[in-house]
Amino acid sequence: ALVDVDNKISLDGHTDQTPYGSGARGYSNWELSADRANATRRELVAAGMPDEQIARVMGLASSILLDEQNPRSPSNRRISITILTREAEERLLGARPTTSAQ
C-alpha cells in the first residue's frame, strides 16, 4: 500500500526502557531502534518502494514511549511509519521537494 503513495515517508524505530546489550559503550537501545527502522526501510525497498521516497530513517530508543505508564512494556518496541505532507517534507529536508516533472 505504501508503494503507491506519492509523498515521502519517515521511518522511526523505538524500544522500551529495558537496557539492551552492554549499555552506553556497546550496542544499546539507540542502535537497536536505528537497526529496527533500517530493517523496515530494506523491506519496503525490497517490496518495490523507491529508495528516494524514504526521507528519513531514525532510531529514537525509548525517547517517545507508546505506553508511558509502562516504560518496559513490549508495546513500546515498534516502528512508526509517517507519510509526510509536502509542508512537513519541506521542513524536514530544508528545501522544496522535487517532483518527477522537474
mmCIF file with all atom_site columns, N, CA, C and O in Angstrom, residues 57-88:
data_model
loop_
_atom_site.group_PDB
_atom_site.id
_atom_site.type_symbol
_atom_site.label_atom_id
_atom_site.label_alt_id
_atom_site.label_comp_id
_atom_site.label_asym_id
_atom_site.label_entity_id
_atom_site.label_seq_id
_atom_site.pdbx_PDB_ins_code
_atom_site.Cartn_x
_atom_site.Cartn_y
_atom_site.Cartn_z
_atom_site.occupancy
_atom_site.B_iso_or_equiv
_atom_site.pdbx_formal_charge
_atom_site.auth_seq_id
_atom_site.auth_comp_id
_atom_site.auth_asym_id
_atom_site.auth_atom_id
_atom_site.pdbx_PDB_model_num
ATOM 1   N N  . VAL A 1 57 ? 15.314 7.822  8.106  1.00 0.00 ? 57 VAL A N  1
ATOM 2   C CA . VAL A 1 57 ? 15.317 6.588  8.888  1.00 0.00 ? 57 VAL A CA 1
ATOM 3   C C  . VAL A 1 57 ? 16.009 6.942  10.195 1.00 0.00 ? 57 VAL A C  1
ATOM 4   O O  . VAL A 1 57 ? 17.164 7.370  10.191 1.00 0.00 ? 57 VAL A O  1
ATOM 5   N N  . MET A 1 58 ? 15.289 6.777  11.319 1.00 0.00 ? 58 MET A N  1
ATOM 6   C CA . MET A 1 58 ? 15.825 7.277  12.578 1.00 0.00 ? 58 MET A CA 1
ATOM 7   C C  . MET A 1 58 ? 15.522 6.322  13.719 1.00 0.00 ? 58 MET A C  1
ATOM 8   O O  . MET A 1 58 ? 14.428 5.754  13.797 1.00 0.00 ? 58 MET A O  1
ATOM 9   N N  . GLY A 1 59 ? 16.502 6.164  14.615 1.00 0.00 ? 59 GLY A N  1
ATOM 10  C CA . GLY A 1 59 ? 16.306 5.408  15.842 1.00 0.00 ? 59 GLY A CA 1
ATOM 11  C C  . GLY A 1 59 ? 16.079 6.363  17.002 1.00 0.00 ? 59 GLY A C  1
ATOM 12  O O  . GLY A 1 59 ? 16.846 7.303  17.188 1.00 0.00 ? 59 GLY A O  1
ATOM 13  N N  . LEU A 1 60 ? 15.022 6.130  17.755 1.00 0.00 ? 60 LEU A N  1
ATOM 14  C CA . LEU A 1 60 ? 14.675 7.020  18.866 1.00 0.00 ? 60 LEU A CA 1
ATOM 15  C C  . LEU A 1 60 ? 14.799 6.359  20.232 1.00 0.00 ? 60 LEU A C  1
ATOM 16  O O  . LEU A 1 60 ? 14.475 6.982  21.244 1.00 0.00 ? 60 LEU A O  1
ATOM 17  N N  . ALA A 1 61 ? 15.247 5.101  20.272 1.00 0.00 ? 61 ALA A N  1
ATOM 18  C CA . ALA A 1 61 ? 15.353 4.349  21.530 1.00 0.00 ? 61 ALA A CA 1
ATOM 19  C C  . ALA A 1 61 ? 14.036 4.463  22.288 1.00 0.00 ? 61 ALA A C  1
ATOM 20  O O  . ALA A 1 61 ? 12.969 4.276  21.708 1.00 0.00 ? 61 ALA A O  1
ATOM 21  N N  . SER A 1 62 ? 14.084 4.799  23.578 1.00 0.00 ? 62 SER A N  1
ATOM 22  C CA . SER A 1 62 ? 12.855 4.893  24.377 1.00 0.00 ? 62 SER A CA 1
ATOM 23  C C  . SER A 1 62 ? 12.455 6.347  24.623 1.00 0.00 ? 62 SER A C  1
ATOM 24  O O  . SER A 1 62 ? 11.731 6.641  25.573 1.00 0.00 ? 62 SER A O  1
ATOM 25  N N  . SER A 1 63 ? 12.877 7.251  23.762 1.00 0.00 ? 63 SER A N  1
ATOM 26  C CA . SER A 1 63 ? 12.604 8.675  23.981 1.00 0.00 ? 63 SER A CA 1
ATOM 27  C C  . SER A 1 63 ? 11.134 9.055  23.759 1.00 0.00 ? 63 SER A C  1
ATOM 28  O O  . SER A 1 63 ? 10.672 10.063 24.278 1.00 0.00 ? 63 SER A O  1
ATOM 29  N N  . ILE A 1 64 ? 10.399 8.263  22.974 1.00 0.00 ? 64 ILE A N  1
ATOM 30  C CA . ILE A 1 64 ? 8.966  8.511  22.748 1.00 0.00 ? 64 ILE A CA 1
ATOM 31  C C  . ILE A 1 64 ? 8.245  7.193  23.000 1.00 0.00 ? 64 ILE A C  1
ATOM 32  O O  . ILE A 1 64 ? 8.170  6.331  22.121 1.00 0.00 ? 64 ILE A O  1
ATOM 33  N N  . LEU A 1 65 ? 7.740  7.034  24.200 1.00 0.00 ? 65 LEU A N  1
ATOM 34  C CA . LEU A 1 65 ? 7.079  5.792  24.579 1.00 0.00 ? 65 LEU A CA 1
ATOM 35  C C  . LEU A 1 65 ? 5.622  5.790  24.136 1.00 0.00 ? 65 LEU A C  1
ATOM 36  O O  . LEU A 1 65 ? 4.927  6.790  24.269 1.00 0.00 ? 65 LEU A O  1
ATOM 37  N N  . LEU A 1 66 ? 5.167  4.658  23.632 1.00 0.00 ? 66 LEU A N  1
ATOM 38  C CA . LEU A 1 66 ? 3.759  4.490  23.311 1.00 0.00 ? 66 LEU A CA 1
ATOM 39  C C  . LEU A 1 66 ? 2.954  4.311  24.595 1.00 0.00 ? 66 LEU A C  1
ATOM 40  O O  . LEU A 1 66 ? 1.876  4.872  24.748 1.00 0.00 ? 66 LEU A O  1
ATOM 41  N N  . ASP A 1 67 ? 3.506  3.544  25.532 1.00 0.00 ? 67 ASP A N  1
ATOM 42  C CA . ASP A 1 67 ? 2.866  3.294  26.822 1.00 0.00 ? 67 ASP A CA 1
ATOM 43  C C  . ASP A 1 67 ? 3.717  3.923  27.919 1.00 0.00 ? 67 ASP A C  1
ATOM 44  O O  . ASP A 1 67 ? 4.583  3.274  28.499 1.00 0.00 ? 67 ASP A O  1
ATOM 45  N N  . GLU A 1 68 ? 3.489  5.203  28.166 1.00 0.00 ? 68 GLU A N  1
ATOM 46  C CA . GLU A 1 68 ? 4.290  5.939  29.153 1.00 0.00 ? 68 GLU A CA 1
ATOM 47  C C  . GLU A 1 68 ? 4.111  5.407  30.574 1.00 0.00 ? 68 GLU A C  1
ATOM 48  O O  . GLU A 1 68 ? 5.006  5.542  31.400 1.00 0.00 ? 68 GLU A O  1
ATOM 49  N N  . GLN A 1 69 ? 2.965  4.831  30.860 1.00 0.00 ? 69 GLN A N  1
ATOM 50  C CA . GLN A 1 69 ? 2.709  4.290  32.197 1.00 0.00 ? 69 GLN A CA 1
ATOM 51  C C  . GLN A 1 69 ? 3.503  3.015  32.452 1.00 0.00 ? 69 GLN A C  1
ATOM 52  O O  . GLN A 1 69 ? 3.744  2.646  33.603 1.00 0.00 ? 69 GLN A O  1
ATOM 53  N N  . ASN A 1 70 ? 3.904  2.330  31.381 1.00 0.00 ? 70 ASN A N  1
ATOM 54  C CA . ASN A 1 70 ? 4.662  1.077  31.477 1.00 0.00 ? 70 ASN A CA 1
ATOM 55  C C  . ASN A 1 70 ? 5.862  1.149  30.538 1.00 0.00 ? 70 ASN A C  1
ATOM 56  O O  . ASN A 1 70 ? 5.833  0.584  29.445 1.00 0.00 ? 70 ASN A O  1
ATOM 57  N N  . PRO A 1 71 ? 6.915  1.851  30.950 1.00 0.00 ? 71 PRO A N  1
ATOM 58  C CA . PRO A 1 71 ? 8.043  2.087  30.050 1.00 0.00 ? 71 PRO A CA 1
ATOM 59  C C  . PRO A 1 71 ? 8.773  0.824  29.584 1.00 0.00 ? 71 PRO A C  1
ATOM 60  O O  . PRO A 1 71 ? 9.478  0.861  28.588 1.00 0.00 ? 71 PRO A O  1
ATOM 61  N N  . ARG A 1 72 ? 8.584  -0.295 30.275 1.00 0.00 ? 72 ARG A N  1
ATOM 62  C CA . ARG A 1 72 ? 9.220  -1.545 29.841 1.00 0.00 ? 72 ARG A CA 1
ATOM 63  C C  . ARG A 1 72 ? 8.271  -2.458 29.077 1.00 0.00 ? 72 ARG A C  1
ATOM 64  O O  . ARG A 1 72 ? 8.616  -3.579 28.740 1.00 0.00 ? 72 ARG A O  1
ATOM 65  N N  . SER A 1 73 ? 7.088  -1.960 28.775 1.00 0.00 ? 73 SER A N  1
ATOM 66  C CA . SER A 1 73 ? 6.095  -2.746 28.047 1.00 0.00 ? 73 SER A CA 1
ATOM 67  C C  . SER A 1 73 ? 6.582  -3.067 26.634 1.00 0.00 ? 73 SER A C  1
ATOM 68  O O  . SER A 1 73 ? 7.132  -2.200 25.948 1.00 0.00 ? 73 SER A O  1
ATOM 69  N N  . PRO A 1 74 ? 6.360  -4.307 26.188 1.00 0.00 ? 74 PRO A N  1
ATOM 70  C CA . PRO A 1 74 ? 6.727  -4.661 24.808 1.00 0.00 ? 74 PRO A CA 1
ATOM 71  C C  . PRO A 1 74 ? 6.031  -3.802 23.755 1.00 0.00 ? 74 PRO A C  1
ATOM 72  O O  . PRO A 1 74 ? 6.528  -3.681 22.634 1.00 0.00 ? 74 PRO A O  1
ATOM 73  N N  . SER A 1 75 ? 4.910  -3.177 24.095 1.00 0.00 ? 75 SER A N  1
ATOM 74  C CA . SER A 1 75 ? 4.219  -2.329 23.108 1.00 0.00 ? 75 SER A CA 1
ATOM 75  C C  . SER A 1 75 ? 5.053  -1.115 22.715 1.00 0.00 ? 75 SER A C  1
ATOM 76  O O  . SER A 1 75 ? 4.798  -0.490 21.678 1.00 0.00 ? 75 SER A O  1
ATOM 77  N N  . ASN A 1 76 ? 6.064  -0.786 23.504 1.00 0.00 ? 76 ASN A N  1
ATOM 78  C CA . ASN A 1 76 ? 6.950  0.332  23.174 1.00 0.00 ? 76 ASN A CA 1
ATOM 79  C C  . ASN A 1 76 ? 7.984  -0.047 22.116 1.00 0.00 ? 76 ASN A C  1
ATOM 80  O O  . ASN A 1 76 ? 8.636  0.832  21.554 1.00 0.00 ? 76 ASN A O  1
ATOM 81  N N  . ARG A 1 77 ? 8.134  -1.315 21.838 1.00 0.00 ? 77 ARG A N  1
ATOM 82  C CA . ARG A 1 77 ? 9.067  -1.797 20.806 1.00 0.00 ? 77 ARG A CA 1
ATOM 83  C C  . ARG A 1 77 ? 8.314  -1.801 19.488 1.00 0.00 ? 77 ARG A C  1
ATOM 84  O O  . ARG A 1 77 ? 7.521  -2.693 19.213 1.00 0.00 ? 77 ARG A O  1
ATOM 85  N N  . ARG A 1 78 ? 8.590  -0.804 18.669 1.00 0.00 ? 78 ARG A N  1
ATOM 86  C CA . ARG A 1 78 ? 7.786  -0.649 17.470 1.00 0.00 ? 78 ARG A CA 1
ATOM 87  C C  . ARG A 1 78 ? 8.504  0.173  16.409 1.00 0.00 ? 78 ARG A C  1
ATOM 88  O O  . ARG A 1 78 ? 9.559  0.719  16.640 1.00 0.00 ? 78 ARG A O  1
ATOM 89  N N  . ILE A 1 79 ? 7.839  0.267  15.266 1.00 0.00 ? 79 ILE A N  1
ATOM 90  C CA . ILE A 1 79 ? 8.255  1.124  14.156 1.00 0.00 ? 79 ILE A CA 1
ATOM 91  C C  . ILE A 1 79 ? 7.130  2.119  13.918 1.00 0.00 ? 79 ILE A C  1
ATOM 92  O O  . ILE A 1 79 ? 5.956  1.748  13.937 1.00 0.00 ? 79 ILE A O  1
ATOM 93  N N  . SER A 1 80 ? 7.471  3.372  13.698 1.00 0.00 ? 80 SER A N  1
ATOM 94  C CA . SER A 1 80 ? 6.487  4.379  13.278 1.00 0.00 ? 80 SER A CA 1
ATOM 95  C C  . SER A 1 80 ? 6.762  4.710  11.821 1.00 0.00 ? 80 SER A C  1
ATOM 96  O O  . SER A 1 80 ? 7.890  5.054  11.461 1.00 0.00 ? 80 SER A O  1
ATOM 97  N N  . ILE A 1 81 ? 5.739  4.577  10.999 1.00 0.00 ? 81 ILE A N  1
ATOM 98  C CA . ILE A 1 81 ? 5.831  4.951  9.591  1.00 0.00 ? 81 ILE A CA 1
ATOM 99  C C  . ILE A 1 81 ? 4.936  6.166  9.406  1.00 0.00 ? 81 ILE A C  1
ATOM 100 O O  . ILE A 1 81 ? 3.730  6.093  9.626  1.00 0.00 ? 81 ILE A O  1
ATOM 101 N N  . THR A 1 82 ? 5.538  7.285  9.027  1.00 0.00 ? 82 THR A N  1
ATOM 102 C CA . THR A 1 82 ? 4.797  8.527  8.853  1.00 0.00 ? 82 THR A CA 1
ATOM 103 C C  . THR A 1 82 ? 4.836  8.945  7.400  1.00 0.00 ? 82 THR A C  1
ATOM 104 O O  . THR A 1 82 ? 5.920  9.064  6.814  1.00 0.00 ? 82 THR A O  1
ATOM 105 N N  . ILE A 1 83 ? 3.664  9.135  6.816  1.00 0.00 ? 83 ILE A N  1
ATOM 106 C CA . ILE A 1 83 ? 3.573  9.673  5.461  1.00 0.00 ? 83 ILE A CA 1
ATOM 107 C C  . ILE A 1 83 ? 3.581  11.187 5.603  1.00 0.00 ? 83 ILE A C  1
ATOM 108 O O  . ILE A 1 83 ? 2.724  11.765 6.258  1.00 0.00 ? 83 ILE A O  1
ATOM 109 N N  . LEU A 1 84 ? 4.581  11.822 5.027  1.00 0.00 ? 84 LEU A N  1
ATOM 110 C CA . LEU A 1 84 ? 4.777  13.263 5.196  1.00 0.00 ? 84 LEU A CA 1
ATOM 111 C C  . LEU A 1 84 ? 3.907  14.075 4.251  1.00 0.00 ? 84 LEU A C  1
ATOM 112 O O  . LEU A 1 84 ? 3.758  13.730 3.078  1.00 0.00 ? 84 LEU A O  1
ATOM 113 N N  . THR A 1 85 ? 3.375  15.164 4.761  1.00 0.00 ? 85 THR A N  1
ATOM 114 C CA . THR A 1 85 ? 2.727  16.133 3.884  1.00 0.00 ? 85 THR A CA 1
ATOM 115 C C  . THR A 1 85 ? 3.836  16.862 3.129  1.00 0.00 ? 85 THR A C  1
ATOM 116 O O  . THR A 1 85 ? 5.017  16.804 3.512  1.00 0.00 ? 85 THR A O  1
ATOM 117 N N  . ARG A 1 86 ? 3.490  17.574 2.101  1.00 0.00 ? 86 ARG A N  1
ATOM 118 C CA . ARG A 1 86 ? 4.501  18.351 1.355  1.00 0.00 ? 86 ARG A CA 1
ATOM 119 C C  . ARG A 1 86 ? 5.154  19.379 2.274  1.00 0.00 ? 86 ARG A C  1
ATOM 120 O O  . ARG A 1 86 ? 6.363  19.592 2.227  1.00 0.00 ? 86 ARG A O  1
ATOM 121 N N  . GLU A 1 87 ? 4.353  20.013 3.130  1.00 0.00 ? 87 GLU A N  1
ATOM 122 C CA . GLU A 1 87 ? 4.891  21.004 4.063  1.00 0.00 ? 87 GLU A CA 1
ATOM 123 C C  . GLU A 1 87 ? 5.867  20.354 5.052  1.00 0.00 ? 87 GLU A C  1
ATOM 124 O O  . GLU A 1 87 ? 6.946  20.890 5.309  1.00 0.00 ? 87 GLU A O  1
ATOM 125 N N  . ALA A 1 88 ? 5.517  19.205 5.584  1.00 0.00 ? 88 ALA A N  1
ATOM 126 C CA . ALA A 1 88 ? 6.403  18.510 6.517  1.00 0.00 ? 88 ALA A CA 1
ATOM 127 C C  . ALA A 1 88 ? 7.684  18.068 5.817  1.00 0.00 ? 88 ALA A C  1
ATOM 128 O O  . ALA A 1 88 ? 8.777  18.155 6.380  1.00 0.00 ? 88 ALA A O  1
#
